[in-house]
Tab-separated table of C-alpha atoms and ligand atoms in Angstrom:
chain	number	residue	atom	x	y	z
A	1	UNK	CA	-19.585	-4.443	-16.504
A	2	UNK	CA	-16.118	-4.236	-15.129
A	3	UNK	CA	-17.411	-4.747	-11.634
A	4	UNK	CA	-19.266	-7.877	-12.628
A	5	UNK	CA	-16.077	-9.231	-14.022
A	6	UNK	CA	-14.313	-8.478	-10.750
A	7	UNK	CA	-16.914	-10.252	-8.744
A	8	UNK	CA	-17.143	-13.315	-10.953
A	9	UNK	CA	-13.420	-13.867	-11.136
A	10	UNK	CA	-12.885	-13.450	-7.462
A	11	UNK	CA	-15.654	-15.802	-6.600
A	12	UNK	CA	-14.347	-18.396	-8.972
A	13	UNK	CA	-10.806	-18.237	-7.701
A	14	UNK	CA	-11.962	-18.280	-4.116
A	15	UNK	CA	-14.130	-21.278	-4.914
A	16	UNK	CA	-11.264	-23.197	-6.400
A	17	UNK	CA	-9.030	-22.318	-3.446
A	18	UNK	CA	-11.388	-23.645	-0.901
A	19	UNK	CA	-12.986	-26.365	-2.984
A	20	UNK	CA	-16.409	-25.289	-1.848
A	21	UNK	CA	-19.032	-22.779	-2.754
A	22	UNK	CA	-18.924	-19.483	-1.008
A	23	UNK	CA	-22.016	-18.471	0.858
A	24	UNK	CA	-23.094	-14.923	1.401
A	25	UNK	CA	-21.853	-13.675	4.795
A	26	UNK	CA	-25.358	-13.811	6.222
A	27	UNK	CA	-25.595	-17.554	5.479
A	28	UNK	CA	-22.317	-18.413	7.211
A	29	UNK	CA	-22.544	-20.971	9.988
A	30	UNK	CA	-20.556	-20.666	13.174
A	31	UNK	CA	-18.042	-23.163	11.889
A	32	UNK	CA	-17.598	-21.137	8.649
A	33	UNK	CA	-16.976	-18.082	10.794
A	34	UNK	CA	-14.418	-19.960	12.823
A	35	UNK	CA	-12.614	-21.048	9.671
A	36	UNK	CA	-12.585	-17.483	8.415
A	37	UNK	CA	-11.254	-16.275	11.724
A	38	UNK	CA	-8.530	-18.905	11.732
A	39	UNK	CA	-7.285	-17.629	8.376
A	40	UNK	CA	-6.018	-14.433	9.972
A	41	UNK	CA	-2.256	-14.349	10.299
A	42	UNK	CA	-2.642	-12.860	13.769
A	43	UNK	CA	-4.283	-16.137	14.851
A	44	UNK	CA	-1.800	-18.305	12.998
A	45	UNK	CA	1.006	-16.377	14.704
A	46	UNK	CA	-0.445	-16.877	18.165
A	47	UNK	CA	-0.468	-20.649	17.538
A	48	UNK	CA	2.973	-20.840	15.867
A	49	UNK	CA	5.619	-20.733	18.514
A	50	UNK	CA	8.377	-22.792	16.883
A	51	UNK	CA	7.779	-23.353	13.190
A	52	UNK	CA	5.364	-21.875	10.679
A	53	UNK	CA	2.812	-23.569	8.421
A	54	UNK	CA	4.119	-24.698	5.038
A	55	UNK	CA	2.110	-22.131	3.048
A	56	UNK	CA	4.077	-19.278	4.662
A	57	UNK	CA	7.464	-20.715	3.694
A	58	UNK	CA	8.637	-18.879	0.582
A	59	UNK	CA	10.375	-20.554	-2.319
A	60	UNK	CA	14.161	-20.517	-2.018
A	61	UNK	CA	14.651	-17.643	-4.427
A	62	UNK	CA	12.359	-15.475	-2.286
A	63	UNK	CA	13.408	-16.379	1.253
A	64	UNK	CA	14.645	-13.177	2.863
A	65	UNK	CA	17.274	-15.010	4.931
A	66	UNK	CA	19.234	-15.897	1.803
A	67	UNK	CA	18.197	-13.117	-0.621
A	68	UNK	CA	18.882	-9.982	1.442
A	69	UNK	CA	22.143	-8.066	1.175
A	70	UNK	CA	23.642	-8.465	4.664
A	71	UNK	CA	25.547	-5.923	6.668
A	72	UNK	CA	24.224	-2.790	5.051
A	73	UNK	CA	21.056	-0.796	4.752
A	74	UNK	CA	20.046	1.043	1.626
A	75	UNK	CA	20.391	4.752	2.102
A	76	UNK	CA	17.493	5.825	-0.083
A	77	UNK	CA	17.507	9.594	-0.479
A	78	UNK	CA	16.248	11.534	2.536
A	79	UNK	CA	14.641	14.798	1.567
A	80	UNK	CA	14.194	17.690	3.965
A	81	UNK	CA	10.977	19.430	2.976
A	82	UNK	CA	11.870	22.479	5.029
A	83	UNK	CA	14.679	23.097	2.542
A	84	UNK	CA	12.369	25.386	0.632
A	85	UNK	CA	14.553	28.430	1.075
A	86	UNK	CA	16.324	26.610	-1.708
A	87	UNK	CA	13.283	25.621	-3.814
A	88	UNK	CA	15.479	24.586	-6.688
A	89	UNK	CA	17.529	22.172	-4.591
A	90	UNK	CA	14.424	20.577	-3.050
A	91	UNK	CA	12.851	20.164	-6.458
A	92	UNK	CA	15.977	18.572	-7.886
A	93	UNK	CA	16.212	16.139	-4.967
A	94	UNK	CA	12.589	14.952	-5.399
A	95	UNK	CA	12.924	14.627	-9.173
A	96	UNK	CA	16.253	12.774	-9.043
A	97	UNK	CA	14.990	10.372	-6.373
A	98	UNK	CA	11.838	9.678	-8.399
A	99	UNK	CA	13.831	8.967	-11.543
A	100	UNK	CA	16.610	6.839	-10.091
A	101	UNK	CA	15.232	5.268	-6.923
A	102	UNK	CA	11.447	5.330	-7.069
A	103	UNK	CA	11.630	5.646	-3.289
A	104	UNK	CA	12.669	8.317	-0.820
A	105	UNK	CA	11.998	9.422	2.729
A	106	UNK	CA	10.841	12.887	3.660
A	107	UNK	CA	11.543	14.659	6.931
A	108	UNK	CA	10.241	18.012	8.183
A	109	UNK	CA	7.042	17.410	6.218
A	110	UNK	CA	4.901	19.547	8.506
A	111	UNK	CA	2.663	16.757	9.715
A	112	UNK	CA	2.930	17.178	13.500
A	113	UNK	CA	4.589	14.227	15.253
A	114	UNK	CA	1.598	13.849	17.571
A	115	UNK	CA	-0.793	13.448	14.621
A	116	UNK	CA	1.313	10.522	13.393
A	117	UNK	CA	1.741	9.037	16.871
A	118	UNK	CA	-2.029	9.136	17.372
A	119	UNK	CA	-2.656	7.553	13.941
A	120	UNK	CA	-0.332	4.721	14.948
A	121	UNK	CA	-1.917	4.326	18.377
A	122	UNK	CA	-5.523	3.996	17.154
A	123	UNK	CA	-4.544	1.580	14.363
A	124	UNK	CA	-2.621	-0.589	16.794
A	125	UNK	CA	-5.541	-0.548	19.225
A	126	UNK	CA	-7.873	-1.759	16.489
A	127	UNK	CA	-5.665	-4.740	15.664
A	128	UNK	CA	-5.385	-5.587	19.362
A	129	UNK	CA	-9.186	-5.952	19.680
A	130	UNK	CA	-10.591	-9.473	20.017
A	131	UNK	CA	-10.800	-11.207	16.652
A	132	UNK	CA	-14.644	-11.184	16.536
A	133	UNK	CA	-14.674	-7.415	16.881
A	134	UNK	CA	-12.329	-7.017	13.934
A	135	UNK	CA	-14.349	-9.441	11.803
A	136	UNK	CA	-17.230	-6.936	11.886
A	137	UNK	CA	-15.122	-4.910	9.430
A	138	UNK	CA	-14.152	-7.884	7.233
A	139	UNK	CA	-14.216	-7.309	3.503
A	140	UNK	CA	-17.440	-9.008	2.386
A	141	UNK	CA	-16.671	-12.127	0.285
A	142	UNK	CA	-16.925	-11.307	-3.407
A	143	UNK	CA	-17.029	-7.561	-2.767
A	144	UNK	CA	-16.061	-5.399	-5.729
A	145	UNK	CA	-14.208	-2.995	-3.482
A	146	UNK	CA	-10.912	-3.486	-1.719
A	147	UNK	CA	-12.116	-1.893	1.516
A	148	UNK	CA	-12.287	-3.787	4.794
A	149	UNK	CA	-10.338	-5.966	7.184
A	150	UNK	CA	-8.700	-8.930	5.555
A	151	UNK	CA	-5.765	-11.149	4.983
A	152	UNK	CA	-4.639	-10.976	1.421
A	153	UNK	CA	-5.324	-9.258	-1.832
A	154	UNK	CA	-5.017	-12.256	-4.077
A	155	UNK	CA	-3.918	-15.831	-3.870
A	156	UNK	CA	-0.348	-16.082	-4.998
A	157	UNK	CA	1.028	-18.537	-7.491
A	158	UNK	CA	1.889	-21.765	-5.703
A	159	UNK	CA	-0.663	-21.038	-2.966
A	160	UNK	CA	1.839	-19.184	-0.778
A	161	UNK	CA	0.707	-16.644	1.789
A	162	UNK	CA	2.164	-13.460	3.220
A	163	UNK	CA	2.626	-13.065	6.999
A	164	UNK	CA	0.354	-10.032	7.282
A	165	UNK	CA	-3.237	-8.950	7.918
A	166	UNK	CA	-4.613	-5.617	6.755
A	167	UNK	CA	-7.383	-3.046	6.937
A	168	UNK	CA	-8.186	-0.890	3.916
A	169	UNK	CA	-10.426	2.168	3.849
A	170	UNK	CA	-10.523	5.427	1.941
A	171	UNK	CA	-9.808	8.616	3.861
A	172	UNK	CA	-10.370	11.189	1.084
A	173	UNK	CA	-12.338	12.703	-0.682
A	174	UNK	CA	-15.370	12.790	1.637
A	175	UNK	CA	-17.650	11.620	-1.196
A	176	UNK	CA	-15.573	8.423	-1.568
A	177	UNK	CA	-15.491	7.529	2.125
A	178	UNK	CA	-17.441	4.534	3.399
A	179	UNK	CA	-17.454	4.842	7.184
A	180	UNK	CA	-18.704	1.290	7.451
A	181	UNK	CA	-15.067	0.199	7.169
A	182	UNK	CA	-13.730	2.669	9.742
A	183	UNK	CA	-13.382	1.053	13.164
A	184	UNK	CA	-15.721	2.476	15.804
A	185	UNK	CA	-13.335	1.248	18.444
A	186	UNK	CA	-11.197	2.954	19.640
A	187	UNK	CA	-13.700	5.830	19.651
A	188	UNK	CA	-11.099	8.383	18.546
A	189	UNK	CA	-10.278	6.359	15.404
A	190	UNK	CA	-12.381	8.534	13.111
A	191	UNK	CA	-11.272	11.909	14.354
A	192	UNK	CA	-7.623	10.817	14.281
A	193	UNK	CA	-7.778	9.533	10.713
A	194	UNK	CA	-9.643	12.624	9.520
A	195	UNK	CA	-6.964	14.782	11.038
A	196	UNK	CA	-4.194	12.773	9.370
A	197	UNK	CA	-5.959	13.074	5.980
A	198	UNK	CA	-6.181	16.826	6.442
A	199	UNK	CA	-2.467	17.131	7.109
A	200	UNK	CA	-1.570	14.832	4.215
A	201	UNK	CA	-2.866	17.287	1.604
A	202	UNK	CA	0.174	19.517	2.072
A	203	UNK	CA	2.591	16.670	1.339
A	204	UNK	CA	0.526	15.329	-1.572
A	205	UNK	CA	0.305	18.736	-3.234
A	206	UNK	CA	3.979	19.467	-2.747
A	207	UNK	CA	4.997	16.146	-4.279
A	208	UNK	CA	2.659	16.537	-7.256
A	209	UNK	CA	3.917	20.070	-7.823
A	210	UNK	CA	7.584	19.046	-7.759
A	211	UNK	CA	6.990	16.041	-10.006
A	212	UNK	CA	5.043	18.283	-12.391
A	213	UNK	CA	7.782	20.912	-12.590
A	214	UNK	CA	10.314	18.091	-13.052
A	215	UNK	CA	8.546	17.112	-16.271
A	216	UNK	CA	8.656	20.676	-17.554
A	217	UNK	CA	4.954	21.276	-16.805
A	218	UNK	CA	3.282	24.022	-14.820
A	219	UNK	CA	3.060	23.153	-11.131
A	220	UNK	CA	-0.650	22.234	-11.223
A	221	UNK	CA	-0.686	20.098	-14.363
A	222	UNK	CA	0.363	16.690	-13.066
A	223	UNK	CA	-2.211	16.557	-10.263
A	224	UNK	CA	-4.873	17.582	-12.758
A	225	UNK	CA	-3.856	14.727	-15.055
A	226	UNK	CA	-4.065	12.445	-12.011
A	227	UNK	CA	-7.705	13.224	-11.273
A	228	UNK	CA	-7.382	16.602	-9.544
A	229	UNK	CA	-9.906	16.927	-6.732
A	230	UNK	CA	-11.172	13.428	-7.426
A	231	UNK	CA	-7.847	11.937	-6.360
A	232	UNK	CA	-8.537	9.139	-3.876
A	233	UNK	CA	-6.520	8.584	-0.695
A	234	UNK	CA	-6.724	4.876	0.146
A	235	UNK	CA	-5.341	4.005	3.572
A	236	UNK	CA	-4.083	0.527	4.371
A	237	UNK	CA	-2.848	-0.708	7.709
A	238	UNK	CA	-0.447	-3.650	7.431
A	239	UNK	CA	-0.220	-5.699	10.616
A	240	UNK	CA	2.731	-8.092	10.698
A	241	UNK	CA	2.671	-10.253	13.858
A	242	UNK	CA	5.924	-11.726	15.229
A	243	UNK	CA	7.045	-14.735	13.186
A	244	UNK	CA	9.186	-17.601	14.503
A	245	UNK	CA	10.911	-17.962	11.097
A	246	UNK	CA	11.537	-14.485	9.677
A	247	UNK	CA	14.273	-15.989	7.490
A	248	UNK	CA	11.701	-18.060	5.566
A	249	UNK	CA	8.554	-15.910	5.447
A	250	UNK	CA	7.708	-12.587	3.827
A	251	UNK	CA	5.130	-10.003	4.859
A	252	UNK	CA	4.099	-8.343	1.613
A	253	UNK	CA	5.715	-10.067	-1.398
A	254	UNK	CA	7.703	-8.204	-4.043
A	255	UNK	CA	5.532	-5.712	-5.922
A	256	UNK	CA	5.302	-2.194	-7.250
A	257	UNK	CA	2.386	-0.074	-6.003
A	258	UNK	CA	-0.384	0.583	-8.528
A	259	UNK	CA	-1.001	4.102	-7.205
A	260	UNK	CA	0.452	7.378	-8.519
A	261	UNK	CA	2.552	7.380	-5.407
A	262	UNK	CA	2.258	6.087	-1.868
A	263	UNK	CA	2.978	7.880	1.396
A	264	UNK	CA	3.831	5.417	4.152
A	265	UNK	CA	4.200	5.742	7.916
A	266	UNK	CA	6.022	2.750	9.471
A	267	UNK	CA	6.389	1.872	13.132
A	268	UNK	CA	9.909	1.502	14.541
A	269	UNK	CA	10.327	-2.175	13.586
A	270	UNK	CA	12.511	-2.687	10.493
A	271	UNK	CA	11.076	-4.643	7.588
A	272	UNK	CA	10.824	-2.602	4.401
A	273	UNK	CA	13.127	-3.753	1.596
A	274	UNK	CA	13.771	-2.250	-1.833
A	275	UNK	CA	15.225	-3.871	-4.943
A	276	UNK	CA	18.134	-1.908	-6.325
A	277	UNK	CA	20.716	-2.969	-8.916
A	278	UNK	CA	19.601	-6.583	-8.766
A	279	UNK	CA	19.616	-6.976	-4.976
A	280	UNK	CA	17.274	-6.705	-1.991
A	281	UNK	CA	18.294	-4.167	0.652
A	282	UNK	CA	16.820	-3.248	4.014
A	283	UNK	CA	15.615	0.338	3.990
A	284	UNK	CA	16.738	2.337	7.005
A	285	UNK	CA	14.068	3.372	9.485
A	286	UNK	CA	14.159	7.103	10.170
A	287	UNK	CA	11.984	8.303	13.080
A	288	UNK	CA	9.193	10.661	11.965
A	289	UNK	CA	10.009	10.274	8.275
A	290	UNK	CA	7.395	9.453	5.643
A	291	UNK	CA	8.410	6.840	3.077
A	292	UNK	CA	7.396	7.769	-0.478
A	293	UNK	CA	6.999	5.067	-3.130
A	294	UNK	CA	6.626	6.102	-6.745
A	295	UNK	CA	3.836	3.898	-8.126
A	296	UNK	CA	2.906	2.538	-11.546
A	297	UNK	CA	0.547	5.397	-12.479
A	298	UNK	CA	3.227	8.092	-12.183
A	299	UNK	CA	5.582	5.917	-14.198
A	300	UNK	CA	2.871	5.659	-16.871
A	301	UNK	CA	1.854	9.335	-16.768
A	302	UNK	CA	5.503	10.407	-17.075
A	303	UNK	CA	5.996	7.905	-19.934
A	304	UNK	CA	8.749	6.200	-17.955
A	305	UNK	CA	10.673	9.269	-16.729
A	306	UNK	CA	9.805	8.434	-13.125
A	307	UNK	CA	10.139	4.814	-12.033
A	308	UNK	CA	7.978	2.784	-9.703
A	309	UNK	CA	10.005	0.832	-7.180
A	310	UNK	CA	9.978	-2.911	-6.512
A	311	UNK	CA	9.688	-3.488	-2.774
A	312	UNK	CA	8.681	-6.148	-0.229
A	313	UNK	CA	8.558	-6.572	3.543
A	314	UNK	CA	10.146	-8.955	6.000
A	315	UNK	CA	8.844	-9.815	9.447
A	316	UNK	CA	10.388	-9.866	12.909
A	317	UNK	CA	10.934	-12.771	15.279
A	318	UNK	CA	9.752	-10.949	18.393
A	319	UNK	CA	8.167	-7.690	17.426
A	320	UNK	CA	4.978	-6.680	15.656
A	321	UNK	CA	5.578	-4.450	12.678
A	322	UNK	CA	2.777	-2.123	11.560
A	323	UNK	CA	2.713	0.276	8.629
A	324	UNK	CA	0.201	2.825	7.302
A	325	UNK	CA	0.569	3.380	3.559
A	326	UNK	CA	-1.800	5.807	1.829
A	327	UNK	CA	-2.148	5.048	-1.881
A	328	UNK	CA	-2.897	8.122	-4.004
A	329	UNK	CA	-4.967	6.845	-6.888
A	330	UNK	CA	-7.596	7.999	-9.389
A	331	UNK	CA	-11.239	6.885	-9.342
A	332	UNK	CA	-11.551	3.517	-11.059
A	333	UNK	CA	-13.211	4.847	-14.241
A	334	UNK	CA	-10.526	7.534	-14.686
A	335	UNK	CA	-8.194	6.977	-17.649
A	336	UNK	CA	-4.448	7.134	-17.143
A	337	UNK	CA	-1.843	7.069	-19.897
A	338	UNK	CA	1.353	8.844	-20.917
A	339	UNK	CA	0.759	12.604	-20.714
A	340	UNK	CA	0.076	14.004	-24.228
A	341	UNK	CA	2.750	16.678	-23.709
A	342	UNK	CA	5.403	13.994	-23.314
A	343	UNK	CA	4.491	12.000	-26.394
A	344	UNK	CA	5.453	12.790	-29.991
A	345	UNK	CA	7.003	11.103	-33.020
A	346	UNK	CA	10.383	10.811	-31.351
A	347	UNK	CA	8.888	9.759	-28.022
A	348	UNK	CA	6.161	7.216	-28.642
A	349	UNK	CA	3.986	6.151	-25.699
A	350	UNK	CA	5.589	3.332	-23.729
A	351	UNK	CA	2.370	2.404	-21.940
A	352	UNK	CA	-1.280	1.939	-22.865
A	353	UNK	CA	-3.901	4.458	-21.818
A	354	UNK	CA	-6.578	2.701	-19.813
A	355	UNK	CA	-9.056	3.070	-17.006
A	356	UNK	CA	-7.476	2.673	-13.601
A	357	UNK	CA	-10.017	-0.013	-12.653
A	358	UNK	CA	-8.958	-2.063	-15.680
A	359	UNK	CA	-5.299	-1.597	-14.762
A	360	UNK	CA	-5.993	-2.896	-11.252
A	361	UNK	CA	-8.016	-5.812	-12.599
A	362	UNK	CA	-5.189	-6.902	-14.908
A	363	UNK	CA	-2.516	-6.499	-12.267
A	364	UNK	CA	-4.371	-8.437	-9.570
A	365	UNK	CA	-5.190	-11.211	-12.004
A	366	UNK	CA	-1.711	-11.251	-13.542
A	367	UNK	CA	-3.025	-10.402	-17.005
A	368	UNK	CA	-0.594	-8.405	-19.227
A	369	UNK	CA	-1.500	-4.704	-19.277
B	401	LIG	C1	2.267	-2.183	0.690
B	401	LIG	C2	3.677	-2.097	1.130
B	401	LIG	C3	5.293	-1.720	2.854
B	401	LIG	C4	5.451	-1.685	4.326
B	401	LIG	O1	1.400	-2.430	1.550
B	401	LIG	O2	2.030	-1.991	-0.525
B	401	LIG	O3	4.520	-2.072	0.289
B	401	LIG	O4	6.454	-1.126	4.785
B	401	LIG	N1	3.973	-2.009	2.436
B	401	LIG	O5	4.603	-2.232	5.040
B	402	LIG	NI1	3.758	-1.435	-1.591
């Protein structure tokens, strides 16, 4: 039922955006295809040398040129995972960062640098393929799943667009993977992504364990409450082409991630911003670090002890920024709510318990949770 609802709503909103009926992909004419292709920001960017189309110009209260704190980067906590001679100190650092920042960077995480470099190389190669080759992986119109190559998750209020294209596909567990959305070119794409997924488990488990202990639970309890072995690793590649007006446009608009938490690999081009104490700050790029975002589901599960972080991205005038977030999330029919051990008469639940798929549906359609 829920999936029907997804499909119907999306189709309707897409219809009203374009003022025409959507046809199934197989019925698309060449001119439809061309229109679809021209919607990609990568194409818009290659045609925009001076200015940018109106729909990419943010409202004044969002324009990064005037809403970013200048002359300073935000030093979000950097956590050295090799610090585990002092388990207690490492644990405290992760817990404090998750309570007060909702964002931190981890170094010495035991994912070999070459595994990350290769992940970045194959992703970049995919986005540098001719447009028609990428369209083979396009998210089918009206699809109930998020997976595929595409340009935006939802139409924003006011019809504004972000300066970014993306590719989504799951990388874990094997039963959830749909290889249809994994690029076949470059040929090493699959092997490289499988290797990255394998190495990610260590970081995921360590973070869940620390966050669990930080709530006064046994080390294994939080991951279990998050779906255990069913936990889904959803990879996204964000591709932000150079933009002639980085002062006026945004890549990804302000949001909190819906996941439990997100583990993100950026390239060396700055662009991530976090909202702290009422202001937008650039987050410092640290080579080989992973950026961790606490997402909505951990905030919910912890009944508000850990906080998801509001963040957004800016774009660069000359350089292409690319990032690889992996969203750790439950299967869509899995229920998430404040953990029973954290709720009693003195501590009532601050959030509803609901299926993750329903949470996503409400958030994407801007319906109160
Ligand atoms: C996202 C996101 C940040 C980045 O895709 O949810 O926040 O640095 N990306 O690209
Ligand atoms: Ni995000």
